[in-house]
Amino acid sequence: TLTVTGNANSYSWTPITGLNIATGSSVKASPGSTTVYTVTGTITSTGCQNVAQGTVTIKPIPAKPTISLSGSQLVSSSTQGNQWLLNGELISGLTTSTITPPSSGIYTLQVVINGCVSPLSDPYTFIYTGQVNLEEGEIFEFYPNPVLNDFRIHFKFNDLSRLADIRIYDAKGKVIKEARQVISDQIISVNHLSGGVYLLCVEMPVSKRKLWHSFIKVQ
């Protein structure tokens, strides 16, 4: 809203592009690009006039960023304003264009410049190979893969964990299925899921150790 004060009897505005009205002491401006508006005040009895100007600045929305992999690091296509998300949650403190992922999961990215927020990037699934490597004597199996209706997980860990919590993420990092206190060799149904690539997280409730496995769901 642009408002002018003074002792004039009437006010007229130019250009009229983006204005709701062209006259009056207060107008609403919604231009498509940065615009300098000029208001002219007129005293009717004398015909005297004076002018004032005001600028409405339009800040562009940043372009949708992309995520790429360089070695073991994730790289943003933007050099500034990065905000990284892991499994849909904002990662505090990670705002640089290149990051070392803190854990396996589904990463997305937004760019914020001058208070304007870009569209969310396409998701990027990152899995640390070290997190799926097992210690001697341990077992972690997932089958079948690809999955049609259900799958089975078989595990044996040195910390003697007998139960595990599982979460399944879709390609956008959203948790779409969760099950707690799953036992080894338990069958998990995914027949309600549409075809695509998903990410399985198996977490030991006591040690908080996490194992990750990507899988393909077929129709």
CSV table of C-alpha atoms in Angstrom, one decimal:
chain,number,residue,atom,x,y,z
A,1,THR,CA,0.0,0.0,0.0
A,2,LEU,CA,1.4,3.4,-1.0
A,3,THR,CA,0.1,6.4,1.0
A,4,VAL,CA,0.7,10.1,0.4
A,5,THR,CA,0.2,12.9,2.9
A,6,GLY,CA,-0.2,16.6,2.1
A,7,ASN,CA,-2.7,19.4,1.7
A,8,ALA,CA,-3.6,18.8,-1.9
A,9,ASN,CA,-7.3,18.4,-2.9
A,10,SER,CA,-6.6,15.5,-5.3
A,11,TYR,CA,-3.9,13.0,-6.1
A,12,SER,CA,-3.1,11.1,-9.3
A,13,TRP,CA,-0.7,8.2,-9.8
A,14,THR,CA,1.5,7.1,-12.7
A,15,PRO,CA,2.1,4.6,-14.2
A,16,ILE,CA,-1.2,2.9,-13.5
A,17,THR,CA,0.3,-0.6,-14.2
A,18,GLY,CA,-0.3,-2.8,-11.2
A,19,LEU,CA,-2.4,-0.2,-9.3
A,20,ASN,CA,-6.0,-1.0,-8.0
A,21,ILE,CA,-6.9,2.7,-8.7
A,22,ALA,CA,-5.1,5.6,-10.3
A,23,THR,CA,-6.4,8.4,-7.9
A,24,GLY,CA,-6.6,9.0,-4.2
A,25,SER,CA,-4.2,9.4,-1.3
A,26,SER,CA,-3.8,5.6,-0.9
A,27,VAL,CA,-3.4,3.0,-3.6
A,28,LYS,CA,-2.5,-0.7,-3.6
A,29,ALA,CA,0.4,-1.7,-5.9
A,30,SER,CA,1.0,-5.2,-7.3
A,31,PRO,CA,3.4,-4.7,-10.2
A,32,GLY,CA,5.0,-7.6,-12.0
A,33,SER,CA,8.5,-6.1,-11.7
A,34,THR,CA,10.2,-3.3,-9.7
A,35,THR,CA,8.3,-0.1,-10.5
A,36,VAL,CA,8.8,3.6,-9.5
A,37,TYR,CA,5.4,5.2,-8.9
A,38,THR,CA,4.9,9.0,-9.1
A,39,VAL,CA,2.0,10.7,-7.4
A,40,THR,CA,1.0,14.3,-8.3
A,41,GLY,CA,-0.9,16.4,-5.8
A,42,THR,CA,-3.0,19.3,-7.0
A,43,ILE,CA,-4.6,22.2,-5.1
A,44,THR,CA,-7.8,23.0,-7.0
A,45,SER,CA,-8.1,26.7,-6.1
A,46,THR,CA,-4.7,27.6,-7.4
A,47,GLY,CA,-3.8,24.8,-9.7
A,48,CYS,CA,-0.5,24.4,-7.9
A,49,GLN,CA,1.0,20.9,-8.1
A,50,ASN,CA,3.8,18.9,-6.5
A,51,VAL,CA,5.1,15.4,-6.9
A,52,ALA,CA,6.5,12.5,-4.8
A,53,GLN,CA,7.8,9.1,-5.7
A,54,GLY,CA,7.8,5.7,-4.2
A,55,THR,CA,9.4,2.4,-5.3
A,56,VAL,CA,7.9,-1.0,-5.1
A,57,THR,CA,10.7,-3.6,-5.3
A,58,ILE,CA,9.8,-7.1,-6.6
A,59,LYS,CA,12.2,-9.8,-5.5
A,60,PRO,CA,12.5,-12.8,-7.8
A,61,ILE,CA,11.8,-16.3,-6.5
A,62,PRO,CA,15.0,-18.4,-6.6
A,63,ALA,CA,15.2,-21.1,-9.2
A,64,LYS,CA,14.4,-24.7,-8.1
A,65,PRO,CA,17.8,-26.2,-7.0
A,66,THR,CA,19.3,-29.5,-7.9
A,67,ILE,CA,21.4,-31.9,-5.9
A,68,SER,CA,24.4,-33.8,-7.2
A,69,LEU,CA,27.0,-36.1,-5.7
A,70,SER,CA,30.7,-35.3,-5.7
A,71,GLY,CA,32.7,-38.1,-4.0
A,72,SER,CA,30.9,-38.5,-0.7
A,73,GLN,CA,29.5,-35.0,-0.6
A,74,LEU,CA,26.2,-33.5,-1.8
A,75,VAL,CA,26.4,-30.4,-3.9
A,76,SER,CA,23.7,-27.8,-4.5
A,77,SER,CA,23.3,-26.0,-7.8
A,78,SER,CA,23.0,-22.7,-5.9
A,79,THR,CA,26.0,-20.9,-4.3
A,80,GLN,CA,23.9,-19.1,-1.7
A,81,GLY,CA,20.8,-19.4,0.5
A,82,ASN,CA,20.8,-23.2,0.8
A,83,GLN,CA,18.7,-24.9,3.4
A,84,TRP,CA,19.1,-28.7,3.5
A,85,LEU,CA,16.4,-31.2,4.6
A,86,LEU,CA,16.8,-34.8,5.7
A,87,ASN,CA,13.7,-37.0,5.4
A,88,GLY,CA,11.6,-33.8,5.2
A,89,GLU,CA,13.1,-32.2,8.3
A,90,LEU,CA,15.3,-29.1,8.2
A,91,ILE,CA,18.9,-29.8,9.1
A,92,SER,CA,20.1,-27.1,11.5
A,93,GLY,CA,23.4,-25.5,10.6
A,94,LEU,CA,23.7,-26.9,7.1
A,95,THR,CA,23.5,-23.9,4.8
A,96,THR,CA,26.5,-24.3,2.6
A,97,SER,CA,26.4,-25.3,-1.1
A,98,THR,CA,28.4,-28.5,-0.4
A,99,ILE,CA,27.7,-30.7,2.6
A,100,THR,CA,28.9,-34.0,4.0
A,101,PRO,CA,25.7,-35.9,4.7
A,102,PRO,CA,25.3,-36.6,8.5
A,103,SER,CA,23.5,-39.8,7.8
A,104,SER,CA,21.8,-42.0,5.2
A,105,GLY,CA,18.4,-40.8,4.1
A,106,ILE,CA,16.5,-38.8,1.6
A,107,TYR,CA,17.8,-35.3,1.1
A,108,THR,CA,16.0,-32.3,-0.4
A,109,LEU,CA,17.0,-28.7,-0.6
A,110,GLN,CA,15.5,-25.2,-0.7
A,111,VAL,CA,17.1,-21.9,-1.5
A,112,VAL,CA,16.1,-18.7,0.4
A,113,ILE,CA,17.3,-15.4,-0.9
A,114,ASN,CA,16.0,-12.0,0.3
A,115,GLY,CA,13.2,-13.8,2.1
A,116,CYS,CA,12.0,-15.5,-1.0
A,117,VAL,CA,11.9,-19.3,-1.0
A,118,SER,CA,12.5,-21.5,-4.0
A,119,PRO,CA,10.5,-24.7,-4.9
A,120,LEU,CA,11.8,-27.8,-3.2
A,121,SER,CA,14.4,-29.7,-5.1
A,122,ASP,CA,13.9,-33.3,-6.3
A,123,PRO,CA,14.8,-35.8,-3.6
A,124,TYR,CA,18.2,-37.4,-3.5
A,125,THR,CA,18.6,-40.8,-1.7
A,126,PHE,CA,22.0,-41.1,0.0
A,127,ILE,CA,23.2,-44.2,1.7
A,128,TYR,CA,26.4,-44.6,3.6
A,129,THR,CA,27.9,-47.9,2.6
A,130,GLY,CA,29.5,-48.1,6.1
A,131,GLN,CA,26.0,-48.2,7.7
A,132,VAL,CA,25.0,-51.3,5.9
A,133,ASN,CA,28.4,-53.1,6.5
A,134,LEU,CA,28.0,-55.5,9.3
A,135,GLU,CA,30.3,-56.6,12.0
A,136,GLU,CA,31.6,-60.2,12.1
A,137,GLY,CA,28.9,-62.6,12.9
A,138,GLU,CA,26.0,-60.2,12.2
A,139,ILE,CA,23.3,-60.8,9.6
A,140,PHE,CA,21.0,-58.3,7.9
A,141,GLU,CA,18.9,-59.6,5.0
A,142,PHE,CA,16.1,-58.1,3.0
A,143,TYR,CA,14.2,-60.1,0.4
A,144,PRO,CA,12.7,-60.2,-2.1
A,145,ASN,CA,13.9,-57.1,-4.0
A,146,PRO,CA,12.1,-55.9,-6.1
A,147,VAL,CA,9.0,-56.4,-3.9
A,148,LEU,CA,5.5,-57.3,-5.2
A,149,ASN,CA,3.3,-57.6,-2.1
A,150,ASP,CA,5.5,-58.1,1.0
A,151,PHE,CA,9.0,-58.6,2.1
A,152,ARG,CA,10.9,-60.3,4.9
A,153,ILE,CA,13.8,-58.9,7.0
A,154,HIS,CA,16.2,-61.2,8.8
A,155,PHE,CA,18.7,-59.9,11.3
A,156,LYS,CA,21.1,-60.9,14.0
A,157,PHE,CA,23.2,-58.3,15.8
A,158,ASN,CA,26.0,-58.6,18.2
A,159,ASP,CA,24.3,-56.3,20.7
A,160,LEU,CA,21.6,-59.0,21.0
A,161,SER,CA,18.8,-56.8,19.7
A,162,ARG,CA,15.8,-59.0,19.2
A,163,LEU,CA,13.4,-56.2,18.1
A,164,ALA,CA,13.7,-53.4,15.6
A,165,ASP,CA,11.6,-50.3,14.5
A,166,ILE,CA,11.2,-49.9,10.8
A,167,ARG,CA,10.2,-46.9,8.7
A,168,ILE,CA,9.6,-46.7,4.9
A,169,TYR,CA,10.2,-43.5,3.1
A,170,ASP,CA,8.9,-42.5,-0.3
A,171,ALA,CA,11.0,-40.6,-2.9
A,172,LYS,CA,10.0,-37.3,-1.3
A,173,GLY,CA,11.3,-38.3,2.1
A,174,LYS,CA,7.9,-38.8,3.6
A,175,VAL,CA,7.3,-41.6,6.1
A,176,ILE,CA,4.6,-43.8,4.5
A,177,LYS,CA,4.8,-46.8,6.7
A,178,GLU,CA,6.1,-47.4,10.2
A,179,ALA,CA,6.2,-50.5,12.4
A,180,ARG,CA,7.6,-51.0,15.9
A,181,GLN,CA,9.1,-54.0,17.7
A,182,VAL,CA,9.5,-56.0,14.5
A,183,ILE,CA,11.1,-59.4,15.0
A,184,SER,CA,13.6,-61.1,12.7
A,185,ASP,CA,11.9,-63.0,9.8
A,186,GLN,CA,8.7,-61.0,10.2
A,187,ILE,CA,6.8,-60.3,7.0
A,188,ILE,CA,6.0,-56.7,6.2
A,189,SER,CA,3.2,-56.0,3.7
A,190,VAL,CA,3.6,-53.2,1.2
A,191,ASN,CA,0.9,-54.2,-1.2
A,192,HIS,CA,-0.8,-50.8,-0.7
A,193,LEU,CA,2.2,-48.9,-2.1
A,194,SER,CA,2.4,-47.8,-5.7
A,195,GLY,CA,5.3,-48.9,-7.9
A,196,GLY,CA,8.5,-47.0,-7.4
A,197,VAL,CA,11.7,-46.7,-5.4
A,198,TYR,CA,11.5,-46.6,-1.5
A,199,LEU,CA,13.9,-46.5,1.3
A,200,LEU,CA,13.8,-48.8,4.4
A,201,CYS,CA,15.3,-47.7,7.7
A,202,VAL,CA,15.7,-50.4,10.4
A,203,GLU,CA,16.6,-48.9,13.8
A,204,MET,CA,17.6,-50.8,17.0
A,205,PRO,CA,15.5,-49.1,19.8
A,206,VAL,CA,18.2,-49.4,22.4
A,207,SER,CA,21.5,-48.7,20.6
A,208,LYS,CA,19.8,-46.4,18.1
A,209,ARG,CA,21.9,-48.0,15.4
A,210,LYS,CA,20.3,-47.6,11.9
A,211,LEU,CA,20.6,-49.7,8.8
A,212,TRP,CA,19.3,-48.6,5.4
A,213,HIS,CA,18.2,-50.5,2.4
A,214,SER,CA,16.6,-49.2,-0.8
A,215,PHE,CA,14.1,-51.3,-2.6
A,216,ILE,CA,11.8,-51.3,-5.6
A,217,LYS,CA,8.1,-51.9,-5.4
A,218,VAL,CA,6.5,-53.4,-8.5
A,219,GLN,CA,2.8,-53.4,-9.4
